[in-house]
mmCIF file of C-alpha atoms in Angstrom:
data_model
loop_
_atom_site.group_PDB
_atom_site.id
_atom_site.type_symbol
_atom_site.label_atom_id
_atom_site.label_comp_id
_atom_site.label_asym_id
_atom_site.label_seq_id
_atom_site.Cartn_x
_atom_site.Cartn_y
_atom_site.Cartn_z
ATOM 1 C CA MET I 1137 -10.876 -22.539 10.918
ATOM 2 C CA SER I 1138 -14.653 -22.293 10.827
ATOM 3 C CA SER I 1139 -16.497 -23.537 7.786
ATOM 4 C CA ARG I 1140 -19.072 -20.747 7.803
ATOM 5 C CA ASN I 1141 -19.554 -18.876 4.527
ATOM 6 C CA LEU I 1142 -19.241 -15.101 4.329
ATOM 7 C CA THR I 1143 -21.643 -13.286 2.027
ATOM 8 C CA ALA I 1144 -22.183 -9.564 1.598
ATOM 9 C CA GLY I 1145 -25.869 -8.829 2.072
ATOM 10 C CA LEU I 1146 -26.904 -5.197 2.528
ATOM 11 C CA VAL I 1147 -29.430 -4.625 5.290
ATOM 12 C CA ALA I 1148 -31.120 -1.282 4.597
ATOM 13 C CA LEU I 1149 -32.477 0.423 7.718
ATOM 14 C CA VAL I 1150 -35.121 3.097 7.580
ATOM 15 C CA SER I 1151 -33.351 5.248 10.175
ATOM 16 C CA LEU I 1152 -30.763 5.086 12.895
ATOM 17 C CA LEU I 1153 -33.557 5.089 15.484
ATOM 18 C CA VAL I 1154 -34.845 1.792 14.099
ATOM 19 C CA PHE I 1155 -31.327 0.371 14.280
ATOM 20 C CA ALA I 1156 -30.842 1.560 17.864
ATOM 21 C CA ALA I 1157 -34.061 -0.137 18.956
ATOM 22 C CA ALA I 1158 -33.108 -3.385 17.226
ATOM 23 C CA VAL I 1159 -29.808 -3.847 19.046
ATOM 24 C CA VAL I 1160 -30.657 -2.581 22.527
ATOM 25 C CA GLY I 1161 -29.450 -4.968 25.221
ATOM 26 C CA GLN I 1162 -26.942 -6.745 22.962
ATOM 27 C CA PRO I 1163 -23.950 -6.458 25.344
ATOM 28 C CA GLY I 1164 -25.534 -9.051 27.646
ATOM 29 C CA ARG I 1165 -26.247 -11.572 24.893
ATOM 30 C CA ASP I 1166 -24.604 -14.979 25.071
ATOM 31 C CA LEU I 1167 -22.305 -15.207 22.018
ATOM 32 C CA LEU I 1168 -22.856 -18.837 21.114
ATOM 33 C CA ALA I 1169 -21.219 -20.197 17.982
ATOM 34 C CA PRO I 1170 -23.734 -20.125 15.096
ATOM 35 C CA GLU I 1171 -25.026 -23.257 13.486
ATOM 36 C CA PRO I 1172 -22.903 -24.702 10.680
ATOM 37 C CA GLY I 1173 -23.529 -22.922 7.413
ATOM 38 C CA ALA I 1174 -24.724 -19.693 9.033
ATOM 39 C CA GLU I 1175 -23.907 -16.531 7.137
ATOM 40 C CA VAL I 1176 -22.093 -13.405 8.135
ATOM 41 C CA LYS I 1177 -23.484 -10.349 6.397
ATOM 42 C CA ALA I 1178 -22.474 -6.754 5.811
ATOM 43 C CA GLU I 1179 -24.933 -4.475 7.573
ATOM 44 C CA GLY I 1180 -25.655 -1.132 5.946
ATOM 45 C CA LEU I 1181 -26.607 2.129 7.635
ATOM 46 C CA ARG I 1182 -27.287 5.629 6.319
ATOM 47 C CA LEU I 1183 -27.938 9.195 7.541
ATOM 48 C CA PHE I 1184 -24.382 10.196 8.442
ATOM 49 C CA GLU I 1185 -23.060 13.750 8.274
ATOM 50 C CA HIS I 1186 -19.682 14.429 6.683
ATOM 51 C CA VAL I 1187 -16.898 15.917 8.821
ATOM 52 C CA ASP I 1188 -13.824 17.554 7.280
ATOM 53 C CA ALA I 1189 -10.965 15.163 6.541
ATOM 54 C CA VAL I 1190 -8.192 14.866 9.109
ATOM 55 C CA ARG I 1191 -4.605 13.636 8.902
ATOM 56 C CA VAL I 1192 -3.424 10.877 11.197
ATOM 57 C CA THR I 1193 -0.036 9.259 11.679
ATOM 58 C CA ALA I 1194 0.105 5.483 11.515
ATOM 59 C CA ARG I 1195 2.499 3.341 13.541
ATOM 60 C CA GLY I 1196 4.207 0.388 11.865
ATOM 61 C CA ARG I 1197 3.529 -3.082 13.256
ATOM 62 C CA GLY I 1198 6.974 -4.484 12.468
ATOM 63 C CA VAL I 1199 6.335 -5.644 8.915
ATOM 64 C CA ALA I 1200 7.865 -4.141 5.789
ATOM 65 C CA SER I 1201 7.466 -0.461 6.593
ATOM 66 C CA VAL I 1202 9.838 2.493 6.675
ATOM 67 C CA ASP I 1203 9.405 5.648 8.725
ATOM 68 C CA GLN I 1204 8.720 8.848 6.781
ATOM 69 C CA ALA I 1205 11.985 10.725 6.201
ATOM 70 C CA THR I 1206 10.520 14.225 6.352
ATOM 71 C CA GLY I 1207 7.388 15.928 7.550
ATOM 72 C CA VAL I 1208 6.688 17.400 4.101
ATOM 73 C CA ARG I 1209 4.475 15.296 1.874
ATOM 74 C CA ARG I 1210 5.001 15.615 -1.873
ATOM 75 C CA PRO I 1211 1.965 15.512 -4.143
ATOM 76 C CA ALA I 1212 1.307 11.919 -5.164
ATOM 77 C CA THR I 1213 1.996 10.972 -8.747
ATOM 78 C CA GLU I 1214 -1.162 8.872 -8.901
ATOM 79 C CA ILE I 1215 -4.196 8.747 -6.622
ATOM 80 C CA TYR I 1216 -6.058 5.456 -6.926
ATOM 81 C CA GLN I 1217 -9.655 6.200 -6.014
ATOM 82 C CA TYR I 1218 -12.903 4.557 -7.068
ATOM 83 C CA ASP I 1219 -15.395 6.534 -4.955
ATOM 84 C CA ASP I 1220 -16.829 9.910 -6.004
ATOM 85 C CA ASN I 1221 -16.471 11.536 -2.545
ATOM 86 C CA VAL I 1222 -20.148 10.833 -1.788
ATOM 87 C CA PHE I 1223 -21.037 7.819 0.364
ATOM 88 C CA GLU I 1224 -24.526 6.342 0.432
ATOM 89 C CA GLY I 1225 -23.884 3.424 2.807
ATOM 90 C CA PHE I 1226 -21.763 2.391 5.802
ATOM 91 C CA TYR I 1227 -20.863 -1.256 6.522
ATOM 92 C CA ARG I 1228 -19.879 -3.486 9.416
ATOM 93 C CA LEU I 1229 -20.142 -7.269 9.802
ATOM 94 C CA VAL I 1230 -22.781 -9.012 11.895
ATOM 95 C CA ASP I 1231 -23.529 -12.661 12.536
ATOM 96 C CA ASN I 1232 -26.594 -13.774 10.603
ATOM 97 C CA VAL I 1233 -27.789 -16.061 13.418
ATOM 98 C CA THR I 1234 -27.219 -14.004 16.567
ATOM 99 C CA ASN I 1235 -27.242 -10.532 14.911
ATOM 100 C CA ASP I 1236 -24.190 -9.709 17.031
ATOM 101 C CA PHE I 1237 -21.308 -7.745 15.576
ATOM 102 C CA LEU I 1238 -18.236 -9.862 14.929
ATOM 103 C CA TYR I 1239 -15.286 -9.388 17.269
ATOM 104 C CA GLU I 1240 -13.119 -8.192 14.347
ATOM 105 C CA MET I 1241 -13.951 -7.350 10.739
ATOM 106 C CA GLU I 1242 -11.825 -6.491 7.698
ATOM 107 C CA PHE I 1243 -12.737 -4.940 4.334
ATOM 108 C CA ALA I 1244 -10.228 -4.906 1.432
ATOM 109 C CA GLN I 1245 -10.201 -3.152 -1.939
ATOM 110 C CA ARG I 1246 -7.924 -4.050 -4.850
ATOM 111 C CA PHE I 1247 -5.924 -1.544 -6.898
ATOM 112 C CA ARG I 1248 -3.808 -2.221 -9.980
ATOM 113 C CA LEU I 1249 -0.464 -0.385 -10.129
ATOM 114 C CA PRO I 1250 0.936 0.020 -13.675
ATOM 115 C CA GLU I 1251 4.468 0.229 -12.269
ATOM 116 C CA ALA I 1252 6.309 0.009 -8.963
ATOM 117 C CA GLY I 1253 6.111 2.996 -6.650
ATOM 118 C CA THR I 1254 6.272 4.438 -3.149
ATOM 119 C CA VAL I 1255 3.183 5.033 -1.030
ATOM 120 C CA GLU I 1256 2.560 8.723 -0.286
ATOM 121 C CA TYR I 1257 -0.500 8.178 1.894
ATOM 122 C CA ALA I 1258 -3.687 6.134 2.165
ATOM 123 C CA VAL I 1259 -7.268 7.153 2.930
ATOM 124 C CA ALA I 1260 -9.945 5.323 4.924
ATOM 125 C CA CYS I 1261 -13.443 6.766 5.452
ATOM 126 C CA MET I 1262 -15.019 5.620 8.734
ATOM 127 C CA ALA I 1263 -18.377 6.363 10.386
ATOM 128 C CA ARG I 1264 -19.875 6.521 13.877
ATOM 129 C CA THR I 1265 -23.584 6.005 14.599
ATOM 130 C CA GLN I 1266 -25.752 8.452 16.510
ATOM 131 C CA SER I 1267 -25.982 5.989 19.415
ATOM 132 C CA ASP I 1268 -22.186 5.487 19.581
ATOM 133 C CA THR I 1269 -20.826 6.972 22.836
ATOM 134 C CA SER I 1270 -17.106 6.542 22.041
ATOM 135 C CA SER I 1271 -14.985 8.733 19.766
ATOM 136 C CA ASP I 1272 -12.230 6.084 19.551
ATOM 137 C CA ALA I 1273 -12.031 4.919 15.926
ATOM 138 C CA ALA I 1274 -8.660 3.140 16.009
ATOM 139 C CA PHE I 1275 -8.200 0.665 13.166
ATOM 140 C CA THR I 1276 -5.534 -1.306 11.302
ATOM 141 C CA LEU I 1277 -4.474 -0.492 7.750
ATOM 142 C CA SER I 1278 -3.021 -3.499 5.889
ATOM 143 C CA PHE I 1279 -1.527 -4.120 2.467
ATOM 144 C CA TYR I 1280 -1.784 -7.504 0.728
ATOM 145 C CA SER I 1281 -0.525 -8.938 -2.536
ATOM 146 C CA GLY I 1282 -2.794 -11.143 -4.597
ATOM 147 C CA ALA I 1283 -3.606 -11.407 -8.290
ATOM 148 C CA GLY I 1284 -6.913 -13.205 -7.711
ATOM 149 C CA ASN I 1285 -10.292 -12.103 -6.447
ATOM 150 C CA VAL I 1286 -9.265 -12.009 -2.778
ATOM 151 C CA PRO I 1287 -6.180 -10.764 -0.889
ATOM 152 C CA GLY I 1288 -3.127 -13.018 -0.663
ATOM 153 C CA THR I 1289 0.106 -12.444 1.282
ATOM 154 C CA LEU I 1290 0.266 -9.739 3.950
ATOM 155 C CA LEU I 1291 2.855 -7.119 2.924
ATOM 156 C CA ALA I 1292 2.547 -4.539 5.707
ATOM 157 C CA ALA I 1293 0.219 -3.530 8.537
ATOM 158 C CA PHE I 1294 -0.121 -0.263 10.470
ATOM 159 C CA ASP I 1295 -1.983 0.835 13.601
ATOM 160 C CA VAL I 1296 -4.004 4.002 12.968
ATOM 161 C CA PRO I 1297 -5.199 6.005 16.030
ATOM 162 C CA GLY I 1298 -8.295 7.516 14.424
ATOM 163 C CA ARG I 1299 -10.956 9.481 16.301
ATOM 164 C CA LEU I 1300 -14.516 10.389 15.317
ATOM 165 C CA PRO I 1301 -15.442 13.320 17.578
ATOM 166 C CA ASP I 1302 -19.088 13.673 16.482
ATOM 167 C CA ALA I 1303 -21.756 10.971 16.694
ATOM 168 C CA GLY I 1304 -23.730 10.366 13.494
ATOM 169 C CA SER I 1305 -20.802 11.467 11.315
ATOM 170 C CA TYR I 1306 -18.021 10.085 9.135
ATOM 171 C CA ILE I 1307 -14.446 11.193 8.451
ATOM 172 C CA CYS I 1308 -12.008 10.336 5.678
ATOM 173 C CA PHE I 1309 -8.649 9.857 7.411
ATOM 174 C CA GLU I 1310 -5.541 10.722 5.392
ATOM 175 C CA ILE I 1311 -2.999 8.256 6.763
ATOM 176 C CA GLY I 1312 0.695 9.131 6.713
ATOM 177 C CA GLY I 1313 3.487 8.385 9.178
ATOM 178 C CA SER I 1314 4.997 4.942 8.687
ATOM 179 C CA VAL I 1315 2.669 4.266 5.757
ATOM 180 C CA ALA I 1316 4.628 6.757 3.661
ATOM 181 C CA GLU I 1317 7.690 5.364 1.911
ATOM 182 C CA LEU I 1318 6.228 1.839 1.755
ATOM 183 C CA GLU I 1319 7.539 0.326 -1.480
ATOM 184 C CA LEU I 1320 5.019 -1.501 -3.689
ATOM 185 C CA ASP I 1321 5.667 -3.598 -6.784
ATOM 186 C CA ALA I 1322 3.779 -3.205 -10.038
ATOM 187 C CA GLY I 1323 0.608 -5.250 -10.298
ATOM 188 C CA GLN I 1324 -2.289 -5.804 -7.962
ATOM 189 C CA VAL I 1325 -2.262 -4.629 -4.363
ATOM 190 C CA TRP I 1326 -5.058 -4.881 -1.812
ATOM 191 C CA VAL I 1327 -5.551 -2.147 0.783
ATOM 192 C CA ALA I 1328 -7.607 -3.266 3.787
ATOM 193 C CA VAL I 1329 -9.123 -1.702 6.899
ATOM 194 C CA SER I 1330 -9.889 -3.823 9.982
ATOM 195 C CA TRP I 1331 -11.200 -2.997 13.449
ATOM 196 C CA THR I 1332 -12.741 -4.654 16.484
ATOM 197 C CA ARG I 1333 -16.281 -4.170 17.720
ATOM 198 C CA GLY I 1334 -16.973 -1.594 20.395
ATOM 199 C CA ASN I 1335 -17.916 -2.042 24.026
ATOM 200 C CA PRO I 1336 -20.881 -1.826 24.292
ATOM 201 C CA PHE I 1337 -21.688 -3.150 20.835
ATOM 202 C CA ASP I 1338 -23.411 0.109 19.822
ATOM 203 C CA ASN I 1339 -19.917 1.661 19.741
ATOM 204 C CA THR I 1340 -18.844 -0.460 16.748
ATOM 205 C CA LYS I 1341 -17.628 1.733 13.883
ATOM 206 C CA LEU I 1342 -18.447 1.346 10.151
ATOM 207 C CA LEU I 1343 -16.674 1.687 6.797
ATOM 208 C CA ALA I 1344 -18.062 4.163 4.249
ATOM 209 C CA VAL I 1345 -19.314 2.718 0.938
ATOM 210 C CA ASP I 1346 -20.027 4.543 -2.332
ATOM 211 C CA GLU I 1347 -22.922 2.428 -3.562
ATOM 212 C CA ASP I 1348 -23.021 3.904 -7.073
ATOM 213 C CA GLY I 1349 -19.251 3.722 -7.606
ATOM 214 C CA SER I 1350 -17.470 1.060 -9.617
ATOM 215 C CA GLY I 1351 -13.971 -0.279 -10.158
ATOM 216 C CA GLY I 1352 -11.656 -2.652 -8.345
ATOM 217 C CA ARG I 1353 -12.401 -5.955 -6.648
ATOM 218 C CA ARG I 1354 -13.598 -5.990 -3.037
ATOM 219 C CA ALA I 1355 -13.548 -8.652 -0.349
ATOM 220 C CA PHE I 1356 -14.237 -8.959 3.371
ATOM 221 C CA ARG I 1357 -13.745 -11.389 6.235
ATOM 222 C CA GLY I 1358 -14.303 -11.556 9.987
ATOM 223 C CA ARG I 1359 -13.809 -13.569 13.154
ATOM 224 C CA ASN I 1360 -16.519 -14.079 15.705
ATOM 225 C CA ASP I 1361 -14.423 -14.002 18.880
ATOM 226 C CA GLU I 1362 -10.941 -12.917 19.899
ATOM 227 C CA ASP I 1363 -9.534 -16.449 19.982
ATOM 228 C CA ASP I 1364 -11.111 -17.517 16.679
ATOM 229 C CA GLU I 1365 -9.251 -17.841 13.406
ATOM 230 C CA TRP I 1366 -10.150 -15.463 10.595
ATOM 231 C CA GLU I 1367 -12.869 -16.693 8.280
ATOM 232 C CA ARG I 1368 -11.839 -17.104 4.647
ATOM 233 C CA TRP I 1369 -12.000 -14.012 2.448
ATOM 234 C CA GLN I 1370 -15.313 -13.580 0.661
ATOM 235 C CA VAL I 1371 -15.765 -11.606 -2.579
ATOM 236 C CA ASP I 1372 -18.148 -8.677 -2.081
ATOM 237 C CA THR I 1373 -20.659 -8.787 -4.940
ATOM 238 C CA GLU I 1374 -22.868 -5.906 -3.805
ATOM 239 C CA PRO I 1375 -22.831 -2.705 -5.928
ATOM 240 C CA GLY I 1376 -20.398 0.019 -4.920
ATOM 241 C CA VAL I 1377 -16.847 0.582 -3.722
ATOM 242 C CA TYR I 1378 -15.316 1.024 -0.270
ATOM 243 C CA GLY I 1379 -14.123 4.362 1.066
ATOM 244 C CA ILE I 1380 -10.468 3.325 0.709
ATOM 245 C CA ARG I 1381 -7.925 5.177 -1.458
ATOM 246 C CA LEU I 1382 -4.210 4.934 -2.177
ATOM 247 C CA ALA I 1383 -1.728 7.593 -3.316
ATOM 248 C CA VAL I 1384 1.488 6.295 -4.907
ATOM 249 C CA ASP I 1385 4.555 8.126 -6.168
ATOM 250 C CA HIS I 1386 5.797 6.301 -9.267
ATOM 251 C CA PRO I 1387 9.434 6.913 -10.206
ATOM 252 C CA ASP I 1388 10.220 9.026 -13.233
ATOM 253 C CA PRO I 1389 13.933 8.786 -14.098
ATOM 254 C CA THR I 1390 13.623 11.414 -16.872
ATOM 255 C CA PRO I 1391 11.274 14.157 -15.655
ATOM 256 C CA ASP I 1392 9.122 15.670 -18.377
ATOM 257 C CA PRO I 1393 9.143 19.421 -18.984
ATOM 258 C CA MET I 1394 6.501 21.107 -16.841
ATOM 259 C CA PRO I 1395 3.936 23.338 -18.562
ATOM 260 C CA ASP I 1396 4.688 27.005 -17.980
ATOM 261 C CA PRO I 1397 1.612 28.480 -16.261
ATOM 262 C CA ASP I 1398 2.465 31.941 -17.629
ATOM 263 C CA PRO I 1399 5.236 31.892 -20.224
ATOM 264 C CA GLY I 1400 5.070 35.673 -20.918
ATOM 265 C CA PRO I 1401 7.158 37.149 -23.718
ATOM 266 C CA ASP I 1402 9.609 34.900 -25.537
ATOM 267 C CA PRO I 1403 13.102 35.650 -24.136
ATOM 268 C CA GLY I 1404 14.811 34.886 -27.444
ATOM 269 C CA PRO I 1405 14.218 33.996 -31.098
ATOM 270 C CA ASP I 1406 12.841 30.575 -31.839
ATOM 271 C CA PRO I 1407 14.983 28.618 -34.349
ATOM 272 C CA ASP I 1408 11.694 27.641 -36.043
ATOM 273 C CA PRO I 1409 9.129 30.161 -34.815
ATOM 274 C CA GLY I 1410 6.014 29.027 -36.669
ATOM 275 C CA PRO I 1411 2.630 30.044 -35.280
ATOM 276 C CA ASP I 1412 2.375 30.417 -31.519
ATOM 277 C CA PRO I 1413 -0.497 28.142 -30.332
ATOM 278 C CA ASP I 1414 -1.272 30.366 -27.347
ATOM 279 C CA PRO I 1415 0.774 33.321 -26.092
ATOM 280 C CA ASP I 1416 -0.611 32.775 -22.576
ATOM 281 C CA SER I 1417 -1.151 29.131 -21.715
ATOM 282 C CA GLY I 1418 -1.722 29.858 -18.028
ATOM 283 C CA PRO I 1419 -5.134 29.247 -16.439
ATOM 284 C CA PRO I 1420 -7.756 31.946 -17.129
ATOM 285 C CA THR I 1421 -8.486 34.159 -14.139
ATOM 286 C CA GLY I 1422 -12.197 34.712 -14.798
ATOM 287 C CA GLU I 1423 -15.038 33.494 -12.597
ATOM 288 C CA GLY I 1424 -15.539 29.732 -12.639
ATOM 289 C CA TYR I 1425 -12.049 28.818 -13.841
ATOM 290 C CA THR I 1426 -9.647 26.799 -11.709
ATOM 291 C CA ASP I 1427 -6.070 27.740 -10.873
ATOM 292 C CA CYS I 1428 -4.977 24.114 -10.418
ATOM 293 C CA VAL I 1429 -1.666 23.071 -11.975
ATOM 294 C CA PRO I 1430 -1.302 19.429 -13.105
ATOM 295 C CA GLU I 1431 1.487 17.495 -11.399
ATOM 296 C CA THR I 1432 1.468 14.269 -13.427
ATOM 297 C CA THR I 1433 1.909 13.131 -17.038
ATOM 298 C CA PRO I 1434 -0.640 10.390 -17.739
ATOM 299 C CA LEU I 1435 -0.098 10.325 -21.519
ATOM 300 C CA VAL I 1436 3.041 10.627 -23.697
ATOM 301 C CA PHE I 1437 2.573 10.437 -27.479
ATOM 302 C CA ASP I 1438 5.003 9.815 -30.328
ATOM 303 C CA GLY I 1439 7.482 12.642 -30.748
ATOM 304 C CA GLY I 1440 7.583 13.439 -27.022
ATOM 305 C CA TYR I 1441 4.230 15.198 -26.637
ATOM 306 C CA HIS I 1442 3.191 15.121 -22.977
ATOM 307 C CA VAL I 1443 -0.417 15.487 -21.834
ATOM 308 C CA ARG I 1444 -1.230 16.844 -18.378
ATOM 309 C CA MET I 1445 -4.627 17.688 -16.947
ATOM 310 C CA CYS I 1446 -6.088 18.760 -13.601
ATOM 311 C CA TYR I 1447 -9.699 19.421 -12.655
ATOM 312 C CA GLU I 1448 -11.708 20.991 -9.830
ATOM 313 C CA THR I 1449 -15.186 19.912 -8.714
ATOM 314 C CA SER I 1450 -17.975 22.283 -7.739
ATOM 315 C CA GLU I 1451 -17.168 21.436 -4.082
ATOM 316 C CA GLY I 1452 -13.556 22.591 -4.549
ATOM 317 C CA ALA I 1453 -11.887 19.152 -4.680
ATOM 318 C CA VAL I 1454 -8.895 19.110 -7.035
ATOM 319 C CA GLY I 1455 -7.691 16.021 -8.880
ATOM 320 C CA GLU I 1456 -5.540 14.822 -11.775
ATOM 321 C CA GLY I 1457 -6.587 13.361 -15.114
ATOM 322 C CA LYS I 1458 -5.530 9.714 -15.220
ATOM 323 C CA ALA I 1459 -4.849 7.321 -18.095
ATOM 324 C CA GLY I 1460 -5.053 3.545 -18.214
ATOM 325 C CA ILE I 1461 -8.256 2.899 -20.179
ATOM 326 C CA TRP I 1462 -6.746 2.970 -23.678
ATOM 327 C CA ALA I 1463 -3.919 4.780 -25.461
ATOM 328 C CA SER I 1464 -1.767 4.575 -28.581
ATOM 329 C CA GLY I 1465 1.130 6.604 -29.945
ATOM 330 C CA GLU I 1466 -1.192 9.349 -31.186
ATOM 331 C CA SER I 1467 -4.315 9.316 -29.006
ATOM 332 C CA GLY I 1468 -5.639 8.298 -25.613
ATOM 333 C CA LEU I 1469 -8.405 8.583 -23.008
ATOM 334 C CA LEU I 1470 -8.306 10.253 -19.582
ATOM 335 C CA TRP I 1471 -10.564 9.557 -16.575
ATOM 336 C CA PHE I 1472 -11.208 11.428 -13.320
ATOM 337 C CA PHE I 1473 -13.099 9.360 -10.744
ATOM 338 C CA THR I 1474 -13.447 5.809 -12.061
ATOM 339 C CA ARG I 1475 -11.429 3.979 -14.682
ATOM 340 C CA ASP I 1476 -14.649 2.801 -16.330
ATOM 341 C CA ASN I 1477 -15.782 6.361 -17.089
ATOM 342 C CA ALA I 1478 -13.679 8.178 -19.705
ATOM 343 C CA GLU I 1479 -13.835 11.985 -19.497
ATOM 344 C CA VAL I 1480 -11.531 13.215 -22.298
ATOM 345 C CA LEU I 1481 -10.335 11.961 -25.695
ATOM 346 C CA ILE I 1482 -7.158 13.650 -26.929
ATOM 347 C CA LYS I 1483 -5.147 13.232 -30.145
ATOM 348 C CA VAL I 1484 -1.785 14.585 -31.272
ATOM 349 C CA LEU I 1485 -1.441 13.740 -34.969
ATOM 350 C CA ASP I 1486 1.501 14.052 -37.355
ATOM 351 C CA GLY I 1487 0.414 16.518 -40.033
ATOM 352 C CA CYS I 1488 3.945 17.441 -41.027
ATOM 353 C CA PHE I 1489 3.501 16.045 -44.556
ATOM 354 C CA PHE I 1490 0.451 18.275 -45.123
ATOM 355 C CA ASN I 1491 1.212 21.623 -43.468
ATOM 356 C CA ASN I 1492 4.431 21.141 -41.472
ATOM 357 C CA HIS I 1493 2.563 21.067 -38.148
ATOM 358 C CA ARG I 1494 1.344 18.674 -35.480
ATOM 359 C CA TRP I 1495 -2.429 18.636 -35.025
ATOM 360 C CA VAL I 1496 -4.157 18.494 -31.632
ATOM 361 C CA TYR I 1497 -7.769 17.415 -31.109
ATOM 362 C CA VAL I 1498 -9.491 17.417 -27.702
ATOM 363 C CA ALA I 1499 -13.004 16.098 -26.961
ATOM 364 C CA PRO I 1500 -13.953 16.474 -23.258
ATOM 365 C CA VAL I 1501 -17.248 15.138 -21.906
ATOM 366 C CA THR I 1502 -17.507 17.015 -18.583
ATOM 367 C CA ASP I 1503 -18.800 20.233 -17.025
ATOM 368 C CA LEU I 1504 -16.027 20.474 -14.424
ATOM 369 C CA ALA I 1505 -13.455 23.251 -14.431
ATOM 370 C CA PHE I 1506 -10.150 21.985 -15.826
ATOM 371 C CA ASN I 1507 -6.749 22.975 -17.181
ATOM 372 C CA LEU I 1508 -5.313 20.725 -19.897
ATOM 373 C CA TYR I 1509 -1.848 21.129 -21.423
ATOM 374 C CA VAL I 1510 -0.008 19.441 -24.283
ATOM 375 C CA VAL I 1511 3.730 20.137 -24.008
ATOM 376 C CA ASP I 1512 6.302 19.289 -26.681
ATOM 377 C CA SER I 1513 9.903 18.234 -26.097
ATOM 378 C CA GLU I 1514 11.054 21.881 -26.181
ATOM 379 C CA GLY I 1515 8.582 23.015 -23.548
ATOM 380 C CA ARG I 1516 6.129 24.711 -25.899
ATOM 381 C CA THR I 1517 2.623 24.492 -24.481
ATOM 382 C CA TRP I 1518 -0.808 24.083 -26.060
ATOM 383 C CA PRO I 1519 -3.597 24.696 -23.490
ATOM 384 C CA HIS I 1520 -7.309 24.043 -23.184
ATOM 385 C CA HIS I 1521 -9.460 25.212 -20.255
ATOM 386 C CA ASN I 1522 -13.051 24.946 -19.054
ATOM 387 C CA ARG I 1523 -15.158 26.944 -16.629
ATOM 388 C CA GLN I 1524 -17.087 25.308 -13.770
ATOM 389 C CA GLY I 1525 -20.615 24.303 -14.801
ATOM 390 C CA ASP I 1526 -20.070 24.791 -18.546
ATOM 391 C CA THR I 1527 -20.253 21.791 -20.838
ATOM 392 C CA ALA I 1528 -16.670 21.630 -22.106
ATOM 393 C CA SER I 1529 -16.180 22.388 -25.789
ATOM 394 C CA THR I 1530 -14.255 20.265 -28.245
ATOM 395 C CA ARG I 1531 -11.245 21.915 -29.785
ATOM 396 C CA SER I 1532 -9.086 21.207 -32.826
ATOM 397 C CA ASP I 1533 -5.921 22.966 -33.944
ATOM 398 C CA ASN I 1534 -4.155 21.988 -37.167
ATOM 399 C CA GLU I 1535 -1.248 24.292 -36.357
ATOM 400 C CA ALA I 1536 -0.718 23.399 -32.689
ATOM 401 C CA PHE I 1537 3.019 22.687 -32.946
ATOM 402 C CA PRO I 1538 5.480 23.361 -35.785
ATOM 403 C CA CYS I 1539 7.330 20.384 -37.164
ATOM 404 C CA GLY I 1540 11.136 20.334 -37.251
ATOM 405 C CA GLU I 1541 13.258 21.352 -40.198
#
């Protein structure tokens, strides 16, 4: 194995025209091995147009994968995503001595699973330069274990027949097929994307990078020629996160009661009626509100109070509120895009000694449209909503849920 070091250095180009002029004639270059100690760097490009996401079906490569049982994909329990859907850079690996693209390059991002689960799908965002004459964007999607700063043991690998029809554009591929139903253990898992350089070299694809995103470790490696061994993994220390996402269905042996989007009139007397927190907990129908319905339960407080939340961005993207920053038996934090950025503080406090009710406090820090529900063990629902573009209001209710007899 070569002793060369891999480092992630971002080369910022003024425009794609400058890049095209710099690499003209590369296919005829003699690919000599670089001097010992030469670096391999991550080259950055910009000025790509976004193309609508497409779904592709991956083919298993004979390692630890199971074919999808049905053609219907269930909503994922948890979507692990560090990017904000906006990519400022696009990376591929080049040799620091010859400036040639490596024969094969691989970028990996680490996710931490709180419990075991089944993969629903994965996402990889790839780009094609304006000078690229080939729409073929085939790549390999791999899963690795590894509790350290770089990937460890290969768990599964899949061939993905991606295509980028428009030059100067990028696409986020939603990858199903054999990827679905892959079982993952709790703990750290690395999801990696690798591909070979194009022929001619201008046809080499790139991986999208959100340069102002944060969260999760990243690493990359490459090999200079087809017969070479892979270089060792190198930690990527540049700012940002890769355009790689993972959707996992975590098992729930005792499903929680779902919030009723429109409970309507009570069909029968309540054994302990108390005050009704909201006769219509369904989403408002006015302009700016979202009709999303949360599918997951990121927080469960003492007494069986379940918190669910969904949001919608101004571009129409819908997501789920996620926990994992901090929580106790009475309060917790939710995040939307990155685990480091809390969006909502919520409390469900035991006020039974004072007024025979549970108290709910919500403090959102967002201007996105959202629907938030607190549901008790009997299915009673306490809602809070926000309209797109409005700074969400805090809300407190000292009679949110009646206590038992």
